[in-house]
CSV table of C-alpha atoms and ligand atoms in Angstrom, one decimal:
chain,number,residue,atom,x,y,z
I,246,MET,CA,0.0,0.0,0.0
I,247,PRO,CA,1.2,3.6,-0.6
I,248,ARG,CA,2.4,5.7,2.3
I,249,ALA,CA,1.1,9.1,3.2
I,250,VAL,CA,1.3,11.7,6.0
I,251,ARG,CA,-1.7,11.6,8.3
I,252,PHE,CA,-2.7,13.1,11.7
I,253,ASP,CA,-5.8,12.3,13.7
I,254,GLY,CA,-6.3,15.5,15.7
I,255,TYR,CA,-4.8,19.0,16.2
I,256,GLY,CA,-1.5,19.0,18.1
I,257,GLY,CA,2.3,19.2,18.2
I,258,ILE,CA,4.7,17.6,15.7
I,259,ASP,CA,4.2,14.2,17.4
I,260,VAL,CA,0.7,13.9,15.9
I,261,LEU,CA,2.2,13.5,12.5
I,262,GLN,CA,2.4,9.9,11.3
I,263,VAL,CA,3.4,8.2,8.0
I,264,VAL,CA,0.9,5.4,7.4
I,265,ASP,CA,-0.3,2.9,4.8
I,266,VAL,CA,-3.3,4.2,2.8
I,267,PRO,CA,-5.5,2.8,0.1
I,268,ARG,CA,-4.2,3.5,-3.4
I,269,PRO,CA,-6.0,6.7,-4.5
I,270,ILE,CA,-8.2,6.5,-7.6
I,271,PRO,CA,-8.2,9.4,-10.1
I,272,GLY,CA,-11.7,10.5,-11.0
I,273,PRO,CA,-12.8,12.5,-14.1
I,274,GLY,CA,-10.3,15.2,-14.8
I,275,ASP,CA,-7.9,13.9,-12.2
I,276,VAL,CA,-4.3,12.5,-12.5
I,277,LEU,CA,-2.5,10.2,-10.1
I,278,VAL,CA,1.0,11.4,-9.5
I,279,ARG,CA,3.9,9.4,-8.0
I,280,VAL,CA,5.5,12.1,-5.9
I,281,LYS,CA,9.3,12.7,-6.2
I,282,ALA,CA,9.4,15.8,-3.9
I,283,ALA,CA,6.9,17.7,-1.7
I,284,GLY,CA,7.9,21.0,-0.1
I,285,ILE,CA,6.8,21.9,3.5
I,286,ASN,CA,5.4,25.2,4.7
I,287,PRO,CA,4.9,27.0,8.0
I,288,GLY,CA,1.1,27.4,7.3
I,289,GLU,CA,0.8,23.6,7.5
I,290,ALA,CA,2.2,23.6,11.0
I,291,SER,CA,-0.3,26.3,12.0
I,292,ILE,CA,-3.2,24.2,10.6
I,293,ARG,CA,-1.9,21.1,12.4
I,294,LYS,CA,-1.8,23.0,15.7
I,295,GLY,CA,-5.4,24.1,15.2
I,296,LEU,CA,-4.5,27.8,14.9
I,297,PHE,CA,-6.8,28.1,11.9
I,298,ALA,CA,-9.5,25.7,13.2
I,299,GLU,CA,-12.3,28.3,12.8
I,300,ARG,CA,-11.1,29.7,9.4
I,301,TRP,CA,-10.0,26.5,7.7
I,302,PRO,CA,-11.1,23.5,9.8
I,303,SER,CA,-9.5,20.1,9.4
I,304,THR,CA,-11.4,16.9,9.1
I,305,PHE,CA,-9.7,13.8,10.6
I,306,PRO,CA,-7.8,11.8,9.7
I,307,SER,CA,-6.1,14.7,7.8
I,308,GLY,CA,-3.4,14.5,5.2
I,309,GLN,CA,-1.0,17.4,4.8
I,310,GLY,CA,0.7,19.5,2.1
I,311,SER,CA,0.0,21.4,-1.1
I,312,ASP,CA,3.3,21.4,-3.0
I,313,LEU,CA,4.5,18.5,-5.2
I,314,ALA,CA,6.4,17.4,-8.2
I,315,GLY,CA,6.4,13.9,-9.6
I,316,VAL,CA,5.7,11.5,-12.5
I,317,VAL,CA,2.2,10.8,-13.9
I,318,GLU,CA,1.3,7.2,-12.8
I,319,GLU,CA,-2.3,7.0,-14.1
I,320,ILE,CA,-4.9,9.4,-15.6
I,321,GLY,CA,-8.6,9.6,-15.0
I,322,PRO,CA,-11.3,10.0,-17.6
I,323,GLU,CA,-11.4,13.2,-19.6
I,324,VAL,CA,-7.7,14.2,-19.0
I,325,VAL,CA,-6.1,15.6,-22.1
I,326,ASN,CA,-3.1,17.6,-21.0
I,327,VAL,CA,-0.8,14.8,-19.6
I,328,VAL,CA,0.0,11.2,-20.3
I,329,VAL,CA,1.4,8.4,-18.1
I,330,GLY,CA,5.2,9.0,-17.6
I,331,ASP,CA,5.1,12.8,-17.9
I,332,GLU,CA,7.2,14.7,-15.3
I,333,VAL,CA,5.0,17.4,-13.7
I,334,ILE,CA,5.0,20.2,-11.1
I,335,GLY,CA,1.7,20.9,-9.3
I,336,PHE,CA,-0.4,21.5,-6.3
I,337,VAL,CA,-3.4,20.2,-4.4
I,338,ASN,CA,-6.0,22.2,-2.4
I,339,ASN,CA,-7.1,19.3,-0.1
I,340,ARG,CA,-4.0,18.8,2.0
I,341,SER,CA,-2.6,15.6,0.6
I,342,SER,CA,0.7,16.2,-1.3
I,343,GLN,CA,2.9,14.6,1.4
I,344,ALA,CA,2.5,11.1,0.1
I,345,GLU,CA,3.8,8.5,-2.3
I,346,LEU,CA,0.8,8.7,-4.6
I,347,VAL,CA,-1.5,11.8,-4.9
I,348,VAL,CA,-4.6,12.6,-6.9
I,349,VAL,CA,-4.2,16.0,-8.5
I,350,GLU,CA,-6.7,18.0,-10.7
I,351,SER,CA,-5.2,18.0,-14.2
I,352,GLY,CA,-5.5,21.8,-14.4
I,353,ASN,CA,-3.2,22.1,-11.4
I,354,LEU,CA,-0.2,20.5,-13.2
I,355,ILE,CA,2.4,21.9,-15.5
I,356,PRO,CA,5.3,20.1,-17.2
I,357,ARG,CA,8.6,20.0,-15.3
I,358,PRO,CA,11.3,21.7,-17.3
I,359,ARG,CA,14.3,19.3,-17.5
I,360,ASN,CA,16.7,21.6,-15.7
I,361,VAL,CA,14.5,22.3,-12.8
I,362,SER,CA,15.5,19.9,-10.0
I,363,TRP,CA,12.9,17.7,-8.4
I,364,GLU,CA,13.6,19.5,-5.1
I,365,GLN,CA,13.0,23.0,-6.5
I,366,ALA,CA,10.0,21.8,-8.5
I,367,GLY,CA,8.4,20.1,-5.5
I,368,SER,CA,8.7,23.1,-3.3
I,369,LEU,CA,7.7,25.9,-5.7
I,370,PHE,CA,4.0,26.2,-5.4
I,371,VAL,CA,3.1,27.8,-2.0
I,372,ALA,CA,6.3,29.9,-1.6
I,373,GLY,CA,6.6,30.8,-5.2
I,374,THR,CA,3.0,31.9,-5.8
I,375,THR,CA,3.0,33.8,-2.5
I,376,ALA,CA,6.2,35.7,-3.3
I,377,PHE,CA,4.7,36.4,-6.8
I,378,ALA,CA,1.5,37.9,-5.3
I,379,ALA,CA,3.4,39.9,-2.7
I,380,VAL,CA,5.7,41.5,-5.1
I,381,ARG,CA,2.9,42.3,-7.5
I,382,ALA,CA,0.9,43.8,-4.7
I,383,VAL,CA,3.4,46.5,-3.9
I,384,GLY,CA,3.7,47.7,-7.5
I,385,LEU,CA,7.4,48.1,-7.9
I,386,LYS,CA,9.1,50.4,-10.5
I,387,THR,CA,12.7,50.7,-11.5
I,388,GLY,CA,14.8,52.0,-8.7
I,389,ASP,CA,12.1,51.9,-6.0
I,390,PRO,CA,13.6,51.0,-2.6
I,391,VAL,CA,11.7,48.0,-1.2
I,392,VAL,CA,12.3,46.2,2.1
I,393,VAL,CA,11.6,42.5,2.5
I,394,SER,CA,11.5,41.0,6.0
I,395,GLY,CA,12.3,37.3,6.3
I,396,ALA,CA,14.4,37.9,3.1
I,397,ALA,CA,16.1,34.5,3.1
I,398,GLY,CA,13.2,32.3,4.0
I,399,GLY,CA,11.0,30.2,1.7
I,400,VAL,CA,8.8,33.1,0.5
I,401,GLY,CA,11.4,35.9,1.1
I,402,SER,CA,14.2,34.3,-0.9
I,403,ILE,CA,11.9,34.2,-4.0
I,404,ALA,CA,10.3,37.6,-3.3
I,405,VAL,CA,13.7,39.4,-3.2
I,406,GLN,CA,14.7,37.9,-6.5
I,407,LEU,CA,11.3,38.8,-8.2
I,408,ALA,CA,11.6,42.3,-6.7
I,409,LYS,CA,15.1,42.7,-8.1
I,410,LYS,CA,13.9,41.4,-11.5
I,411,ALA,CA,11.3,44.2,-11.4
I,412,GLY,CA,14.2,46.7,-11.2
I,413,ALA,CA,13.7,47.7,-7.5
I,414,LYS,CA,16.5,48.5,-5.0
I,415,VAL,CA,15.9,45.5,-2.7
I,416,ILE,CA,16.9,45.6,1.0
I,417,GLY,CA,16.6,42.2,2.7
I,418,LEU,CA,16.3,41.7,6.4
I,419,SER,CA,17.9,38.4,7.6
I,420,GLY,CA,20.3,36.8,10.1
I,421,ASN,CA,24.0,37.3,9.4
I,422,ALA,CA,24.4,33.8,8.1
I,423,ASN,CA,22.3,34.7,5.0
I,424,HIS,CA,23.9,38.0,4.2
I,425,LYS,CA,26.3,36.5,1.6
I,426,TRP,CA,23.5,34.7,-0.3
I,427,LEU,CA,21.5,38.0,-0.4
I,428,ALA,CA,24.5,40.1,-1.5
I,429,ASP,CA,25.4,37.4,-4.2
I,430,HIS,CA,21.8,37.9,-5.6
I,431,GLY,CA,22.1,41.7,-5.7
I,432,ILE,CA,20.2,42.4,-2.5
I,433,ILE,CA,21.4,44.8,0.2
I,434,PRO,CA,21.5,42.7,3.4
I,435,ILE,CA,20.5,44.2,6.7
I,436,ALA,CA,20.4,42.5,10.1
I,437,TYR,CA,17.1,42.5,11.9
I,438,GLY,CA,16.8,43.4,15.6
I,439,GLU,CA,17.8,46.5,17.6
I,440,GLY,CA,18.6,49.5,15.3
I,441,VAL,CA,17.0,48.0,12.2
I,442,GLU,CA,15.0,51.2,11.4
I,443,ASP,CA,18.2,53.3,11.3
I,444,ARG,CA,20.0,50.6,9.2
I,445,ILE,CA,17.1,50.6,6.7
I,446,ARG,CA,17.1,54.4,6.5
I,447,SER,CA,20.8,54.5,5.8
I,448,ALA,CA,20.7,51.6,3.2
I,449,SER,CA,17.8,53.1,1.4
I,450,GLY,CA,19.0,56.7,1.3
I,451,GLY,CA,16.2,57.8,3.6
I,452,LYS,CA,13.3,56.8,1.4
I,453,VAL,CA,11.5,53.5,1.3
I,454,ASP,CA,8.7,53.1,-1.3
I,455,ALA,CA,7.4,49.6,-0.5
I,456,PHE,CA,7.6,46.9,2.1
I,457,ILE,CA,6.9,43.1,1.9
I,458,ASP,CA,6.5,41.5,5.3
I,459,THR,CA,7.0,37.7,5.4
I,460,PHE,CA,7.7,37.5,9.2
I,461,GLY,CA,5.2,39.5,11.2
I,462,GLY,CA,5.7,40.8,14.7
I,463,GLY,CA,5.7,44.6,14.1
I,464,TYR,CA,7.1,45.0,10.5
I,465,VAL,CA,3.9,46.5,9.3
I,466,GLU,CA,4.2,49.2,12.0
I,467,LEU,CA,7.8,49.7,11.1
I,468,ALA,CA,6.9,50.1,7.4
I,469,LEU,CA,4.4,52.8,8.3
I,470,LYS,CA,6.9,54.5,10.5
I,471,LEU,CA,9.3,54.5,7.5
I,472,GLY,CA,6.7,56.5,5.6
I,473,VAL,CA,5.6,53.7,3.2
I,474,ALA,CA,2.1,54.2,1.9
I,475,ALA,CA,-0.4,51.6,3.1
I,476,ASN,CA,-1.2,50.4,-0.4
I,477,ARG,CA,2.5,49.6,-1.0
I,478,ILE,CA,2.8,47.5,2.1
I,479,ASP,CA,2.0,43.8,1.8
I,480,THR,CA,2.1,41.3,4.7
I,481,ILE,CA,1.5,37.6,4.2
I,482,ILE,CA,1.3,36.9,7.9
I,483,ASP,CA,0.2,39.8,10.1
I,484,PHE,CA,-3.5,39.8,9.2
I,485,ALA,CA,-4.4,41.8,12.4
I,486,ALA,CA,-2.1,44.6,11.3
I,487,ALA,CA,-3.5,44.4,7.8
I,488,ALA,CA,-7.0,44.9,9.1
I,489,LYS,CA,-6.0,47.6,11.5
I,490,TYR,CA,-4.0,49.8,9.1
I,491,GLY,CA,-5.6,48.9,5.8
I,492,VAL,CA,-2.3,47.5,4.3
I,493,LYS,CA,-2.4,44.7,1.8
I,494,ALA,CA,-2.4,41.0,2.7
I,495,GLU,CA,-2.1,39.4,-0.7
I,496,GLY,CA,-0.4,35.9,-0.8
I,497,ASN,CA,-0.8,32.4,-2.1
I,498,HIS,CA,-4.6,32.8,-2.6
I,499,GLU,CA,-4.1,35.7,-5.1
I,500,ALA,CA,-1.7,33.7,-7.4
I,501,ALA,CA,-2.5,30.1,-6.7
I,502,ASN,CA,-2.8,28.9,-10.3
I,503,ALA,CA,-0.9,26.9,-13.0
I,504,THR,CA,-0.2,30.0,-15.1
I,505,VAL,CA,1.9,31.6,-12.3
I,506,LEU,CA,3.5,28.3,-11.4
I,507,ALA,CA,4.6,27.9,-15.1
I,508,GLU,CA,6.0,31.4,-15.2
I,509,LEU,CA,8.1,30.7,-12.1
I,510,ALA,CA,9.2,27.3,-13.4
I,511,GLY,CA,10.3,29.1,-16.6
I,512,LEU,CA,12.3,31.6,-14.7
I,513,ILE,CA,14.1,28.8,-12.8
I,514,ALA,CA,14.7,26.9,-16.1
I,515,GLY,CA,16.2,30.1,-17.6
I,516,GLY,CA,18.6,30.6,-14.7
I,517,ARG,CA,16.8,33.7,-13.6
I,518,LEU,CA,15.3,32.4,-10.3
I,519,GLU,CA,16.8,30.2,-7.6
I,520,ILE,CA,15.0,28.2,-5.0
I,521,PRO,CA,17.6,27.5,-2.3
I,522,ILE,CA,17.1,24.0,-0.9
I,523,ALA,CA,17.9,24.1,2.8
I,524,LYS,CA,17.4,20.3,3.4
I,525,VAL,CA,15.8,17.2,2.0
I,526,TYR,CA,14.2,14.7,4.4
I,527,PRO,CA,12.7,11.2,3.5
I,528,LEU,CA,8.9,11.2,3.9
I,529,ALA,CA,9.3,8.9,6.9
I,530,ASP,CA,11.2,11.8,8.7
I,531,VAL,CA,8.3,14.2,8.4
I,532,GLN,CA,8.4,15.0,12.1
I,533,GLU,CA,12.1,15.9,11.9
I,534,ALA,CA,11.4,18.1,8.9
I,535,TYR,CA,8.8,20.2,10.7
I,536,ARG,CA,11.0,20.4,13.8
I,537,ASP,CA,13.6,22.0,11.6
I,538,LEU,CA,11.1,24.3,9.8
I,539,GLU,CA,9.5,25.5,13.0
I,540,GLN,CA,12.7,27.0,14.2
I,541,ARG,CA,11.8,29.8,11.8
I,542,HIS,CA,15.4,30.0,10.4
I,543,THR,CA,15.1,28.1,7.1
I,544,HIS,CA,17.0,29.4,4.2
I,545,GLY,CA,14.8,28.6,1.2
I,546,LYS,CA,12.8,25.4,1.3
I,547,ILE,CA,12.7,22.1,3.2
I,548,VAL,CA,11.6,19.2,1.0
I,549,LEU,CA,10.2,15.7,1.7
I,550,GLU,CA,11.1,12.9,-0.6
I,551,PRO,CA,8.9,9.8,-0.6
T,23,LIG,N1,-0.5,34.4,3.3
T,23,LIG,C1,0.0,33.4,2.6
T,23,LIG,O1,-0.5,33.1,1.5
T,23,LIG,C2,1.2,32.7,3.1
T,23,LIG,C3,1.9,31.8,2.2
T,23,LIG,C4,3.1,31.3,2.6
T,23,LIG,C5,3.6,31.5,3.9
T,23,LIG,N2,2.9,32.4,4.7
T,23,LIG,C6,3.4,32.7,6.1
T,23,LIG,O2,4.6,33.5,5.8
T,23,LIG,C7,5.6,33.3,6.8
T,23,LIG,C8,6.9,33.0,6.1
T,23,LIG,O3,6.8,31.8,5.4
T,23,LIG,P1,8.1,31.1,4.9
T,23,LIG,O4,7.7,29.8,4.2
T,23,LIG,O5,8.9,32.1,4.1
T,23,LIG,O6,8.9,30.8,6.3
T,23,LIG,P2,10.4,30.3,6.5
T,23,LIG,O7,10.9,29.7,5.3
T,23,LIG,O8,10.3,29.5,7.8
T,23,LIG,O9,11.2,31.6,6.8
T,23,LIG,C9,11.3,32.2,8.0
T,23,LIG,C10,12.4,33.3,7.9
T,23,LIG,O10,12.1,34.3,8.9
T,23,LIG,C11,13.4,34.9,9.2
T,23,LIG,N3,13.4,35.4,10.5
T,23,LIG,C12,13.5,34.8,11.8
T,23,LIG,N4,13.4,35.7,12.7
T,23,LIG,C13,13.2,37.0,12.1
T,23,LIG,C14,13.1,38.3,12.6
T,23,LIG,N5,13.0,38.6,13.9
T,23,LIG,N6,12.9,39.3,11.7
T,23,LIG,C15,12.9,39.0,10.4
T,23,LIG,N7,13.0,37.8,9.9
T,23,LIG,C16,13.2,36.8,10.7
T,23,LIG,C17,14.4,33.8,9.1
T,23,LIG,O11,15.6,34.4,8.6
T,23,LIG,P3,17.0,34.1,9.2
T,23,LIG,O12,17.2,32.6,9.1
T,23,LIG,O13,17.9,34.9,8.3
T,23,LIG,O14,17.0,34.5,10.7
T,23,LIG,C18,13.8,32.8,8.0
T,23,LIG,O15,14.5,33.0,6.8
T,23,LIG,C19,5.0,32.1,7.7
T,23,LIG,O16,4.5,32.7,8.8
T,23,LIG,C20,4.0,31.5,6.8
T,23,LIG,O17,2.9,30.9,7.6
T,23,LIG,C21,1.8,33.0,4.3
């Protein structure tokens, strides 16, 4: 029987299990994919802990995960865009990608370009589309100084590159260990913590036009203090601040489609976007993988391999 991540109730990392499940059967318009790589995301940990129980309740037993890349194993009726054996990148909306075999709607799949690694392909969807939406939300023009908090994380590491590609002057907040990676990608690295406001003012030349917050905990207030207009601040995490100050909160939801996914995969294939892979874990080590992720210091993406 195929293996899949399951949990039977809200809780800590120890509720996550990898269990035998019945082989999934693709229905009309569906494709069965043998997963080669599935990225993990902090939002999944929040769902598992029950933090979104009112907004997005779970039903138990629950699977986990949205991101995946793999090989088409079987197609359901009415599928015309892929054939058995195709290598694909995709996503699911029903928390099930962390498994050996996953049923995916055919419209949620794109071809995997040959030179996009399985790890990058399998961790592209949530972080990539979120970064895409956040950068689009703040409307960057050539030379605009923009600050990105969590600049070396899963979303941030993609957002800084997309912002740079838009021509902006990108200032990235990260721990010291990630400053070299940021500088190597044309980003101005700044340490977060005490004195960050002064460091941003001096790096930007005094004017900041836009702010992308991927970390929360006061960065929206900092952006307003720096004089950034509310409609050029986007937070993907601090929804209370977004509601309070009227700043944007555009993320995955605003770009969760195959067209954006294909655009991002094309950038990677063309050597114009890098998804740093922090670590790859076997599916069986799903608990270890989330223990690592939940430290909140991942550079790029952590990936599960069935
Ligand atoms: N709204 C949406 O659609 C959406 C979609 C995806 C994610 N999210 C949310 O967005 C957040 C980021 O996701 P992610 O996948 O990018 O997370 P991640 O990969 O875990 O990245 C976390 C980053 O935060 C940085 N960090 C730690 N302490 C910091 C501080 N005090 N100030 C600034 N940065 C700090 C870390 O940088 P250093 O290692 O350099 O310290 C690390 O790179 C999560 O809360 C997630 O739930 C929302």
